[in-house]
PDB file of N, CA, C and O in Angstrom, chain B, residues numbered from 101:
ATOM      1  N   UNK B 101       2.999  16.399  15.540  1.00  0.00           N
ATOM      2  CA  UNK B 101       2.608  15.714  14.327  1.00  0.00           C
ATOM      3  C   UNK B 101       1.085  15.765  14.219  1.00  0.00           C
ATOM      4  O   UNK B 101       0.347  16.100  15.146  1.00  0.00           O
ATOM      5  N   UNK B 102       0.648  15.368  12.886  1.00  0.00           N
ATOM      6  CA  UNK B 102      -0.879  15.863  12.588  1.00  0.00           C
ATOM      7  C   UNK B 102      -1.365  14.246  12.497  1.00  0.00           C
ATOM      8  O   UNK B 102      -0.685  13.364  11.971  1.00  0.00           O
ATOM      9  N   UNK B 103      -2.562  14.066  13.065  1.00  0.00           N
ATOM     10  CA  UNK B 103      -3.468  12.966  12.772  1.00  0.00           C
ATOM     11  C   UNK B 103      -3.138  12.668  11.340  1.00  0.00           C
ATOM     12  O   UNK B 103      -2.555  11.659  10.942  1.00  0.00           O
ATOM     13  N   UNK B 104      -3.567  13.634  10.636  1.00  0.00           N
ATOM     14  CA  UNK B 104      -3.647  13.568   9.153  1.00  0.00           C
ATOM     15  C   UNK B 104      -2.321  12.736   8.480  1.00  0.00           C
ATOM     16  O   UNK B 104      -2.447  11.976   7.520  1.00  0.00           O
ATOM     17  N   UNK B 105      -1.087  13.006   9.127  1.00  0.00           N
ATOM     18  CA  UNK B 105       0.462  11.965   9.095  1.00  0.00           C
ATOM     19  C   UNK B 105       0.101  10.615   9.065  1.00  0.00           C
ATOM     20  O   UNK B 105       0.344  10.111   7.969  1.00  0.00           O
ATOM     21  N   UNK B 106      -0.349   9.919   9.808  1.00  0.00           N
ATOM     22  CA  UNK B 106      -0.371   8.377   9.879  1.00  0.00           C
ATOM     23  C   UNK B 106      -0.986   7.786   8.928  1.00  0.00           C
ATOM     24  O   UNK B 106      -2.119   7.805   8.448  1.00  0.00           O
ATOM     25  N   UNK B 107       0.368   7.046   8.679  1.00  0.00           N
ATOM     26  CA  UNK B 107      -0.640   6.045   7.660  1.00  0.00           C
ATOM     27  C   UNK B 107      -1.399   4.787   8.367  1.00  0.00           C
ATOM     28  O   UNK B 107      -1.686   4.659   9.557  1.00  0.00           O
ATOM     29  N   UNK B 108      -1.649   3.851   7.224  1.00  0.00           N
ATOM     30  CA  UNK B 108      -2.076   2.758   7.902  1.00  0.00           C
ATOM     31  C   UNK B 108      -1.644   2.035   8.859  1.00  0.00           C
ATOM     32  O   UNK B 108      -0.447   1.753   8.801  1.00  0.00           O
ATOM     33  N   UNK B 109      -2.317   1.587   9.849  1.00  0.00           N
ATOM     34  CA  UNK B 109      -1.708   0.744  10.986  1.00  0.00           C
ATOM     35  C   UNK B 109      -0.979   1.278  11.883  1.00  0.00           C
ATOM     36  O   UNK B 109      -0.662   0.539  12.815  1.00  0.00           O
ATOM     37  N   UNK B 110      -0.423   2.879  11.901  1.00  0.00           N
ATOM     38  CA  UNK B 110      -0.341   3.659  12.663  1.00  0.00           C
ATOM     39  C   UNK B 110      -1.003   3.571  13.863  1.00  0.00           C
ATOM     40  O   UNK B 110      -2.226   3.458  13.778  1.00  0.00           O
ATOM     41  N   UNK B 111      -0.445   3.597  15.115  1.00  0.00           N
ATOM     42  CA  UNK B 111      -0.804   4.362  15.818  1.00  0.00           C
ATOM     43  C   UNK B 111      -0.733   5.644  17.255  1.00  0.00           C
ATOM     44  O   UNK B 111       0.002   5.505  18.232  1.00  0.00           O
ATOM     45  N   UNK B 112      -1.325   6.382  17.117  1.00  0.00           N
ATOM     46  CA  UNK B 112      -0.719   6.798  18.234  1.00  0.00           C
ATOM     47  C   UNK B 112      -1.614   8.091  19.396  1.00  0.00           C
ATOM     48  O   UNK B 112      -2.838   7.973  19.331  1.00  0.00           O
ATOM     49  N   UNK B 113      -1.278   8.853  20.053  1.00  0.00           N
ATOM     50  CA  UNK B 113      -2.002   9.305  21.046  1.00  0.00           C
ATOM     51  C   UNK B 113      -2.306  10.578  20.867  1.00  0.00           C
ATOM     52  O   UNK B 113      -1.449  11.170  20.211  1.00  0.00           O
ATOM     53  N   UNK B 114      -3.277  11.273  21.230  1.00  0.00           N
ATOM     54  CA  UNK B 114      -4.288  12.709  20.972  1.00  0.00           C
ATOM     55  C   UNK B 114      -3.175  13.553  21.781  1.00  0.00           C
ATOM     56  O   UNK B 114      -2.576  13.048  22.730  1.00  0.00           O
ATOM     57  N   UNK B 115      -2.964  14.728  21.389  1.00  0.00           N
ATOM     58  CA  UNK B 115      -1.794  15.596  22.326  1.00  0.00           C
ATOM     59  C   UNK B 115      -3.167  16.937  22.619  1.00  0.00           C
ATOM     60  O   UNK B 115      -3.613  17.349  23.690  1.00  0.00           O
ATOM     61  N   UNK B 116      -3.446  17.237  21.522  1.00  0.00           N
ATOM     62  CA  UNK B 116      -4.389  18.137  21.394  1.00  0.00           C
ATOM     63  C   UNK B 116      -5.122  18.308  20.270  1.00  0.00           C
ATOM     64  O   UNK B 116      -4.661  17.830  19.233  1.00  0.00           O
ATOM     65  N   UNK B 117      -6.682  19.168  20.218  1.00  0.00           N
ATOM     66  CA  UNK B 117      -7.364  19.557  19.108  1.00  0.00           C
ATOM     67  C   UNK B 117      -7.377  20.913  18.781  1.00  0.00           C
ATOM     68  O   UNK B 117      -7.982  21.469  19.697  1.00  0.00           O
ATOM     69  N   UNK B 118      -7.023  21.738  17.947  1.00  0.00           N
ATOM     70  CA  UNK B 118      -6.959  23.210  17.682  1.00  0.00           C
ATOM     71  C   UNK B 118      -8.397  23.689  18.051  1.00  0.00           C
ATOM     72  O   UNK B 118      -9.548  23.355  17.768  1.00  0.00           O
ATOM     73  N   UNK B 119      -7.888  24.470  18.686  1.00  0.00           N
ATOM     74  CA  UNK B 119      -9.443  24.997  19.382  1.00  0.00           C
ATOM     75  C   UNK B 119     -10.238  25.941  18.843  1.00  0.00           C
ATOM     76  O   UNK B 119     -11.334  26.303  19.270  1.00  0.00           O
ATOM     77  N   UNK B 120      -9.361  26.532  17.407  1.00  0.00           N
ATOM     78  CA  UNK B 120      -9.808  27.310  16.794  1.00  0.00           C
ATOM     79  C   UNK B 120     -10.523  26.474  15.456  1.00  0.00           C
ATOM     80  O   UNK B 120     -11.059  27.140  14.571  1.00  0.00           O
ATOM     81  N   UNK B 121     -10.485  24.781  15.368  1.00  0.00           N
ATOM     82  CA  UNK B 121     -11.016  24.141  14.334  1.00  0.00           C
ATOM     83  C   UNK B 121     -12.477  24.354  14.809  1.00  0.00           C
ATOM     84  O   UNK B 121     -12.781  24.543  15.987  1.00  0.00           O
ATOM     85  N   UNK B 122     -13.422  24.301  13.688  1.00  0.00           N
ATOM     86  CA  UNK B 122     -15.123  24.586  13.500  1.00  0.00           C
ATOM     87  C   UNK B 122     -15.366  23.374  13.860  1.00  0.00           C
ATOM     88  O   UNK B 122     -16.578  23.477  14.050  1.00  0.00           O
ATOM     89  N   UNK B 123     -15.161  22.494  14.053  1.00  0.00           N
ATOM     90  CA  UNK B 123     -15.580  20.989  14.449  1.00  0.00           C
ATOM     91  C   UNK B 123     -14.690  20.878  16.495  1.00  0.00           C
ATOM     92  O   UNK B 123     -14.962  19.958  17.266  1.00  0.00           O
ATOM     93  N   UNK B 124     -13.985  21.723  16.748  1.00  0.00           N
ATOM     94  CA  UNK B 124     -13.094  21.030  17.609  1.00  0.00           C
ATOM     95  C   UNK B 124     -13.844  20.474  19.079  1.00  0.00           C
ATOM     96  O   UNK B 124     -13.329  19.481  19.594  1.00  0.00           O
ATOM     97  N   UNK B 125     -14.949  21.045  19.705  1.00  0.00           N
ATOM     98  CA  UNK B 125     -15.810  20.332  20.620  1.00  0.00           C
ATOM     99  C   UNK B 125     -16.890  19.047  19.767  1.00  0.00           C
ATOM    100  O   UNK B 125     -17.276  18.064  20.399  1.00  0.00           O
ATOM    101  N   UNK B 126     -17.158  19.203  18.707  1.00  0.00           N
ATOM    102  CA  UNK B 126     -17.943  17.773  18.264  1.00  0.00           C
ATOM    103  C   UNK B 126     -16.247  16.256  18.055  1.00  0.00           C
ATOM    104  O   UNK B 126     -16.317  15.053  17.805  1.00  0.00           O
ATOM    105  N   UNK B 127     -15.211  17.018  18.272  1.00  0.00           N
ATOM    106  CA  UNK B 127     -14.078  15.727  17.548  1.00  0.00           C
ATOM    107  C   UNK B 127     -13.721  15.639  19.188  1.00  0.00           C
ATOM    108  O   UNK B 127     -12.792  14.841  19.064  1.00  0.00           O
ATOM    109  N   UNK B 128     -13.769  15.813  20.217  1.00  0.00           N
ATOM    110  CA  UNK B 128     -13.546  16.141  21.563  1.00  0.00           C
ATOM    111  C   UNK B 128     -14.178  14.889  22.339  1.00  0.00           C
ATOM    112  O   UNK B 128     -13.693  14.000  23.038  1.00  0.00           O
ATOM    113  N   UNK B 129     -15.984  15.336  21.744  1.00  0.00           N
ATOM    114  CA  UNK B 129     -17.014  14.497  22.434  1.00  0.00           C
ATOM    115  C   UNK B 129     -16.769  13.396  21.538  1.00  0.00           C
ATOM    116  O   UNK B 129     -17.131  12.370  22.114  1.00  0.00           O
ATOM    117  N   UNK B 130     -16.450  13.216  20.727  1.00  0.00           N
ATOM    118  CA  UNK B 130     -16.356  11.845  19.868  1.00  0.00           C
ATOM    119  C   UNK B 130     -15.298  10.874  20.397  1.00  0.00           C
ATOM    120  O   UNK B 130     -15.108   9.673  20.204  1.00  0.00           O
ATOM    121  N   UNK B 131     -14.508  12.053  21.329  1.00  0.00           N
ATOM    122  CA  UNK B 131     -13.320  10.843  21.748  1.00  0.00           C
ATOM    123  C   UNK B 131     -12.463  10.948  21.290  1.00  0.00           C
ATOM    124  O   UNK B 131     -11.698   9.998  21.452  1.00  0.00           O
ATOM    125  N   UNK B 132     -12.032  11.923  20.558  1.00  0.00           N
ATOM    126  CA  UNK B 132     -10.489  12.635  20.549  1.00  0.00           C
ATOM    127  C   UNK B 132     -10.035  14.007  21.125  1.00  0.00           C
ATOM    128  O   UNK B 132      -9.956  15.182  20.766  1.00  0.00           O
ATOM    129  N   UNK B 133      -9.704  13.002  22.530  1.00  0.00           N
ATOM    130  CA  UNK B 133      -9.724  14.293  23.700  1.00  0.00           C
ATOM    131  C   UNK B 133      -7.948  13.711  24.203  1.00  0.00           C
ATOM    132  O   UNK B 133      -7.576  12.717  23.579  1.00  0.00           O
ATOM    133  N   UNK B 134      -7.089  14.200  25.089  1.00  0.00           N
ATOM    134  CA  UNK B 134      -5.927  14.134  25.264  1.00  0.00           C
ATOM    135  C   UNK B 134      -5.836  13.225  25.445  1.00  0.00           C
ATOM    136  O   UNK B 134      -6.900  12.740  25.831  1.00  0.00           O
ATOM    137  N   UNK B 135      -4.727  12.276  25.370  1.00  0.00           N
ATOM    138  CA  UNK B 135      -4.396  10.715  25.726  1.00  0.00           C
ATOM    139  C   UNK B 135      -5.179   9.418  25.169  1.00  0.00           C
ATOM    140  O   UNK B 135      -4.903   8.235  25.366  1.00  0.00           O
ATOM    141  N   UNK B 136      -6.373  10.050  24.316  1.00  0.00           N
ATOM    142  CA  UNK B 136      -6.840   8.734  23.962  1.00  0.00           C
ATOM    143  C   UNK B 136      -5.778   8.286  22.579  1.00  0.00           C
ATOM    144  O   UNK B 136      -5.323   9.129  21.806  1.00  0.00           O
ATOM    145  N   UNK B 137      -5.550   7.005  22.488  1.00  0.00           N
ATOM    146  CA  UNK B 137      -5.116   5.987  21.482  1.00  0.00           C
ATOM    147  C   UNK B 137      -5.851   6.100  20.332  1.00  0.00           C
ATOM    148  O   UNK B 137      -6.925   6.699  20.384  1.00  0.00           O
ATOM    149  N   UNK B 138      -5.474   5.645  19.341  1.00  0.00           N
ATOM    150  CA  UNK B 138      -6.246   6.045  17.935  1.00  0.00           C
ATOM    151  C   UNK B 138      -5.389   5.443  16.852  1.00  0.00           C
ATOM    152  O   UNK B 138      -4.296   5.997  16.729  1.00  0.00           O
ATOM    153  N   UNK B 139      -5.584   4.637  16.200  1.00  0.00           N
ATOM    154  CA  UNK B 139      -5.434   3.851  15.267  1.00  0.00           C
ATOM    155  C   UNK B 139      -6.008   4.128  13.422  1.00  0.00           C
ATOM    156  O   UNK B 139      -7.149   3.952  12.995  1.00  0.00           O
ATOM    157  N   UNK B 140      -5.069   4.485  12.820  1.00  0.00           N
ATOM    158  CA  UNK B 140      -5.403   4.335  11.429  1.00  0.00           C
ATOM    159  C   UNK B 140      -6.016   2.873  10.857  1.00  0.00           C
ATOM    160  O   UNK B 140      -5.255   1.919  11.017  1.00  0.00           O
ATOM    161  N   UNK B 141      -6.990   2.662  10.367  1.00  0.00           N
ATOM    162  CA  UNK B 141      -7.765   1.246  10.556  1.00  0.00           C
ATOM    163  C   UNK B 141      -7.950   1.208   8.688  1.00  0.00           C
ATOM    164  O   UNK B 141      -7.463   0.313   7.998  1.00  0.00           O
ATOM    165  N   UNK B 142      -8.703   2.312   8.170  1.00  0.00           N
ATOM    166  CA  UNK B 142      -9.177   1.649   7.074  1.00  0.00           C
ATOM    167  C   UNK B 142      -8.295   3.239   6.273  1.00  0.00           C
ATOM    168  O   UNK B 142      -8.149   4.292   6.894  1.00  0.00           O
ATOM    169  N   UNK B 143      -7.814   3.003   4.785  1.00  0.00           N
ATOM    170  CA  UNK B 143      -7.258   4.079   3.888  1.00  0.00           C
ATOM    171  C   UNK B 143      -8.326   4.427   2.767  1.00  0.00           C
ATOM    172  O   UNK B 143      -8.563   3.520   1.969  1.00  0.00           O
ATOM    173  N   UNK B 144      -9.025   5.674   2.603  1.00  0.00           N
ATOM    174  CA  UNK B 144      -9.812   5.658   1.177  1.00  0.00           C
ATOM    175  C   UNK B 144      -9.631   5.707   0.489  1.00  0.00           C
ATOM    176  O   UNK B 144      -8.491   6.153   0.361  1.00  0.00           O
ATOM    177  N   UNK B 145     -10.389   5.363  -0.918  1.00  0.00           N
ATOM    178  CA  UNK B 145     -10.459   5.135  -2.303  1.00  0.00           C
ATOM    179  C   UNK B 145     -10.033   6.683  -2.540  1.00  0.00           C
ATOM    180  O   UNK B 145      -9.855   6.960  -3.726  1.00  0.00           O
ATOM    181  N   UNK B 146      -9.860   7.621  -1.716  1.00  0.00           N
ATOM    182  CA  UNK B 146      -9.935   9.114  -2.352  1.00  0.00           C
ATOM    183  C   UNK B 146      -8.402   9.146  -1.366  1.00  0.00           C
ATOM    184  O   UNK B 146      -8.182   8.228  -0.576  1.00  0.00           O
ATOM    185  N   UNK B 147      -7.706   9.967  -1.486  1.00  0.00           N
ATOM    186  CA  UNK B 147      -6.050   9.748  -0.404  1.00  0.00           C
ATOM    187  C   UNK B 147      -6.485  10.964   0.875  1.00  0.00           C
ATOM    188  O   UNK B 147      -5.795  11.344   1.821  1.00  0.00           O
ATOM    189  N   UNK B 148      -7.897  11.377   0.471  1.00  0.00           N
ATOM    190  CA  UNK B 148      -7.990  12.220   1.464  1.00  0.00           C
ATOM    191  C   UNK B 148      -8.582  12.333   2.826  1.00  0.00           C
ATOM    192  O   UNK B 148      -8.671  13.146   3.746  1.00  0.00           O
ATOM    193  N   UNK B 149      -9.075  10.680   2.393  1.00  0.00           N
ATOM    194  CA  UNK B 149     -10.101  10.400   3.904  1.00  0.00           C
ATOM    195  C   UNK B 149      -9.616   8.829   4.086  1.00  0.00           C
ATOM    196  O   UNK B 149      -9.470   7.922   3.266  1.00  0.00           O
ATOM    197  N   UNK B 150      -9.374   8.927   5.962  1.00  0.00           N
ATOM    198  CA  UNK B 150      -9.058   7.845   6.411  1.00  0.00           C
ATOM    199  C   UNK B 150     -10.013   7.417   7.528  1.00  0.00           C
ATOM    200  O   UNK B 150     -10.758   8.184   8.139  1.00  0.00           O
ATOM    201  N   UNK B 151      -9.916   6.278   7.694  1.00  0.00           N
ATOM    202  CA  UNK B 151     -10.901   6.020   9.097  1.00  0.00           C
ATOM    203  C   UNK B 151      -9.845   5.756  10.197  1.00  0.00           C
ATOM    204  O   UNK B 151      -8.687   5.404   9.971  1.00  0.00           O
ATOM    205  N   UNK B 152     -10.484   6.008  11.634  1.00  0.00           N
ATOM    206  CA  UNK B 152      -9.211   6.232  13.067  1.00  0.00           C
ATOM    207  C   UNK B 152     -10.328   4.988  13.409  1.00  0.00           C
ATOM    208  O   UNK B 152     -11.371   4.697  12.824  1.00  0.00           O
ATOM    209  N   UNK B 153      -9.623   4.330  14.691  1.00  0.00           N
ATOM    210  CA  UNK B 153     -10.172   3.531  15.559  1.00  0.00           C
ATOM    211  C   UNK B 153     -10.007   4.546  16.478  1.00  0.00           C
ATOM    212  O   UNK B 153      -9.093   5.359  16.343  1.00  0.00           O
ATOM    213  N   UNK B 154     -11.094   4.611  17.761  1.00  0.00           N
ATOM    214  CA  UNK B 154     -10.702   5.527  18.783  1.00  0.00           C
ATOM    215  C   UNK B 154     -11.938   5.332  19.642  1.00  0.00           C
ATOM    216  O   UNK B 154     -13.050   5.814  19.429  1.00  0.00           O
ATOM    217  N   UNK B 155     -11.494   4.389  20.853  1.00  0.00           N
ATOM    218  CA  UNK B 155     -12.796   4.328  22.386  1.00  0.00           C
ATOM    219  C   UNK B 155     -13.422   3.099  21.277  1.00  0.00           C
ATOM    220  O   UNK B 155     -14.519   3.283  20.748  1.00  0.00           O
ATOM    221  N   UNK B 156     -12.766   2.088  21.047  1.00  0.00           N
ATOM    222  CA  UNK B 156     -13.931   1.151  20.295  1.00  0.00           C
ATOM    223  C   UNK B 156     -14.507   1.241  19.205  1.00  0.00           C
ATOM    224  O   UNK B 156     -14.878   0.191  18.681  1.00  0.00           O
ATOM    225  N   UNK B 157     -14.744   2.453  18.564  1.00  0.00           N
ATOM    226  CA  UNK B 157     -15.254   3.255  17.392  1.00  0.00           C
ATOM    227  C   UNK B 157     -14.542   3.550  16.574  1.00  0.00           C
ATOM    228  O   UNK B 157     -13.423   3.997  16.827  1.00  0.00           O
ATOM    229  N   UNK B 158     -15.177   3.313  14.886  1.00  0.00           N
ATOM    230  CA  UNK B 158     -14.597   3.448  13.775  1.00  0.00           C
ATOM    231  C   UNK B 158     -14.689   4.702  13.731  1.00  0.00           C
ATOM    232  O   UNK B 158     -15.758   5.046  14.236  1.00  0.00           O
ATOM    233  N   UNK B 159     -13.719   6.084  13.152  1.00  0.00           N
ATOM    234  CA  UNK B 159     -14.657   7.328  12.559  1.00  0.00           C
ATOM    235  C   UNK B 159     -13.760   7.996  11.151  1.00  0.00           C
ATOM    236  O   UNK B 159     -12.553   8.132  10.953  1.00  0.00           O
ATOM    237  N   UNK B 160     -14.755   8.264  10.468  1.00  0.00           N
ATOM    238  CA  UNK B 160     -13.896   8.837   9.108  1.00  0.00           C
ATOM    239  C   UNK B 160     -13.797  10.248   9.320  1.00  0.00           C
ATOM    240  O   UNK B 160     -14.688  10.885   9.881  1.00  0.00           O
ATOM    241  N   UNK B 161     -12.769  10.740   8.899  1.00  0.00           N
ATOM    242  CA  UNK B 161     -12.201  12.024   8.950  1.00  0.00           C
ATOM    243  C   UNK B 161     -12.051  12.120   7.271  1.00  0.00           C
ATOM    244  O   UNK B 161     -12.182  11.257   6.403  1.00  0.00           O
ATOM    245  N   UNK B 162     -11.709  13.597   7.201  1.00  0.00           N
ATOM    246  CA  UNK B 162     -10.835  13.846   5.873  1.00  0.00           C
ATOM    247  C   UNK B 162     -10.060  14.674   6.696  1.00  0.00           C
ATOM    248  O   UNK B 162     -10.360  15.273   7.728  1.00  0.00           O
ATOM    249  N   UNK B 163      -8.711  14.586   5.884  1.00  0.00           N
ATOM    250  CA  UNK B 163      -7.495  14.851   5.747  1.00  0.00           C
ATOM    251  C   UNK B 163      -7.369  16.677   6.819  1.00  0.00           C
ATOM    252  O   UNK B 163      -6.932  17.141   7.872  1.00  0.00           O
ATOM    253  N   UNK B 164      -8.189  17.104   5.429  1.00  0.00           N
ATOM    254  CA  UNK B 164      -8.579  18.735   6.331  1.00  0.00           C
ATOM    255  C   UNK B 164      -8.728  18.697   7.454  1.00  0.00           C
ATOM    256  O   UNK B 164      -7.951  19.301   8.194  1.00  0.00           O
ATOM    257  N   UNK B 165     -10.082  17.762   8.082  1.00  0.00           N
ATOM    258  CA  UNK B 165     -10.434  17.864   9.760  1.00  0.00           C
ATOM    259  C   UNK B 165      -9.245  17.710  10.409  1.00  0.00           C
ATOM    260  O   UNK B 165      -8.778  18.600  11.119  1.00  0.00           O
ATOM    261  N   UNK B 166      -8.430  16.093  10.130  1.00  0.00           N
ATOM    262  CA  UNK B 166      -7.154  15.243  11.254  1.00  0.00           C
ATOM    263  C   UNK B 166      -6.678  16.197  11.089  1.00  0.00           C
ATOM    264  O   UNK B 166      -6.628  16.746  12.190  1.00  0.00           O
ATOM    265  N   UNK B 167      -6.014  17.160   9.942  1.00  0.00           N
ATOM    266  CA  UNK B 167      -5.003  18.352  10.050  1.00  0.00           C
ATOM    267  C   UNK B 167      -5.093  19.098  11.071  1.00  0.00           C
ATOM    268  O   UNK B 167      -4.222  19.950  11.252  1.00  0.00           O
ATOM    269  N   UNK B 168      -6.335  18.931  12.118  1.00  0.00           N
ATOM    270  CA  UNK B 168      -6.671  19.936  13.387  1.00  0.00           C
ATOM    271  C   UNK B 168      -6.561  18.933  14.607  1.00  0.00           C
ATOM    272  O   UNK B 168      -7.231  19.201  15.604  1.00  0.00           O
ATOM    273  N   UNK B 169      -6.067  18.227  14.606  1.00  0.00           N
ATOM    274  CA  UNK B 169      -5.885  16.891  15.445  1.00  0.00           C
ATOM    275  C   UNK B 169      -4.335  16.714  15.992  1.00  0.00           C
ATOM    276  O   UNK B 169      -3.807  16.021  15.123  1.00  0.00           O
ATOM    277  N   UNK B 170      -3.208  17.042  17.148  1.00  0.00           N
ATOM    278  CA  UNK B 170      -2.384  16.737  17.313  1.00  0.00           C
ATOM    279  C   UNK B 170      -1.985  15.497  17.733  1.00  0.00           C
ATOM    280  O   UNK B 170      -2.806  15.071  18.546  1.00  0.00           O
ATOM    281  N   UNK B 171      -1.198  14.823  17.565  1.00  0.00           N
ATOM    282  CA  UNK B 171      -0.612  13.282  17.781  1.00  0.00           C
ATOM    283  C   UNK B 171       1.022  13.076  18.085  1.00  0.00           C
ATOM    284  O   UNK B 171       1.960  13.668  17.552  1.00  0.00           O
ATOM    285  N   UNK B 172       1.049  12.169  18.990  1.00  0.00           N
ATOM    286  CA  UNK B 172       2.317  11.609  19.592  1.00  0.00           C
ATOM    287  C   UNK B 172       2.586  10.082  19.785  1.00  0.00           C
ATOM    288  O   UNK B 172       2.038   9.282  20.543  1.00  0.00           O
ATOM    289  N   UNK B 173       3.589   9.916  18.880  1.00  0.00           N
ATOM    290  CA  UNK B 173       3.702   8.439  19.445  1.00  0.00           C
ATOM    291  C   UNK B 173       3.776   7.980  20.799  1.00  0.00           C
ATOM    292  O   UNK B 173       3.252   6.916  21.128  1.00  0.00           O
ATOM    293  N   UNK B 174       4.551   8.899  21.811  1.00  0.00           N
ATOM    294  CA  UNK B 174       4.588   8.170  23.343  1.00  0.00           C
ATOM    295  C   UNK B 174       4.316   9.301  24.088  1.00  0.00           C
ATOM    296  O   UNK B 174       4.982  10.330  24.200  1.00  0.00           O
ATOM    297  N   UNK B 175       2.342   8.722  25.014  1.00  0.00           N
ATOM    298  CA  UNK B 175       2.209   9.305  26.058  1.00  0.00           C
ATOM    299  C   UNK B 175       2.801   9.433  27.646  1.00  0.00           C
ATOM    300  O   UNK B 175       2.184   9.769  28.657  1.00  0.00           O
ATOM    301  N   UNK B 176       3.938   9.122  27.523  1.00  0.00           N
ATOM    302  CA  UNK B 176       4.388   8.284  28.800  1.00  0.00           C
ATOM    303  C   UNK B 176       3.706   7.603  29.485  1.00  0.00           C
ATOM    304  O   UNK B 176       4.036   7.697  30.667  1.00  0.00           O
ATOM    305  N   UNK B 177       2.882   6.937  29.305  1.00  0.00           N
ATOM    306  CA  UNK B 177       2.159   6.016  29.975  1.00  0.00           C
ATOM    307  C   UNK B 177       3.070   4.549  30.550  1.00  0.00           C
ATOM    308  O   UNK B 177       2.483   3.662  31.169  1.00  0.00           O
TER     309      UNK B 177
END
């Protein structure tokens, strides 16, 4: 499933980042690296950009970027 899937109040865990995305080592160091948690927090005025909670931190994406973002509801943790 794609980051970009969750709606609000969602949440769930980093599986992987496409390594072929132009952003994928800056979304990595930001803290969407495997297993971190990540939370849909705020929905925009535009349907194409959402904000994640992730390591304490708010961050806005659009739709395009999360589309390079894999997600799982259960890490077996």
């Amino acid at each position: 499933m794609r980051l970009s899937n969750l709606t609000l109040g969602e949440t769930a865990y980093i599986e992987s980042v496409d390594s072929s995305a132009f952003f994928a080592q800056r979304l990595i160091e930001m803290g969407f690296s495997k297993g971190s948690r990540v939370e849909v927090v705020i929905k925009g005025v535009s349907k194409h950009l959402k904000a994640y909670k992730i390591k304490n931190t708010i961050v806005a994406l659009r739709d395009d970027t999360a589309d390079k973002i894999n997600v799982t509801f259960n890490m077996g943790r």
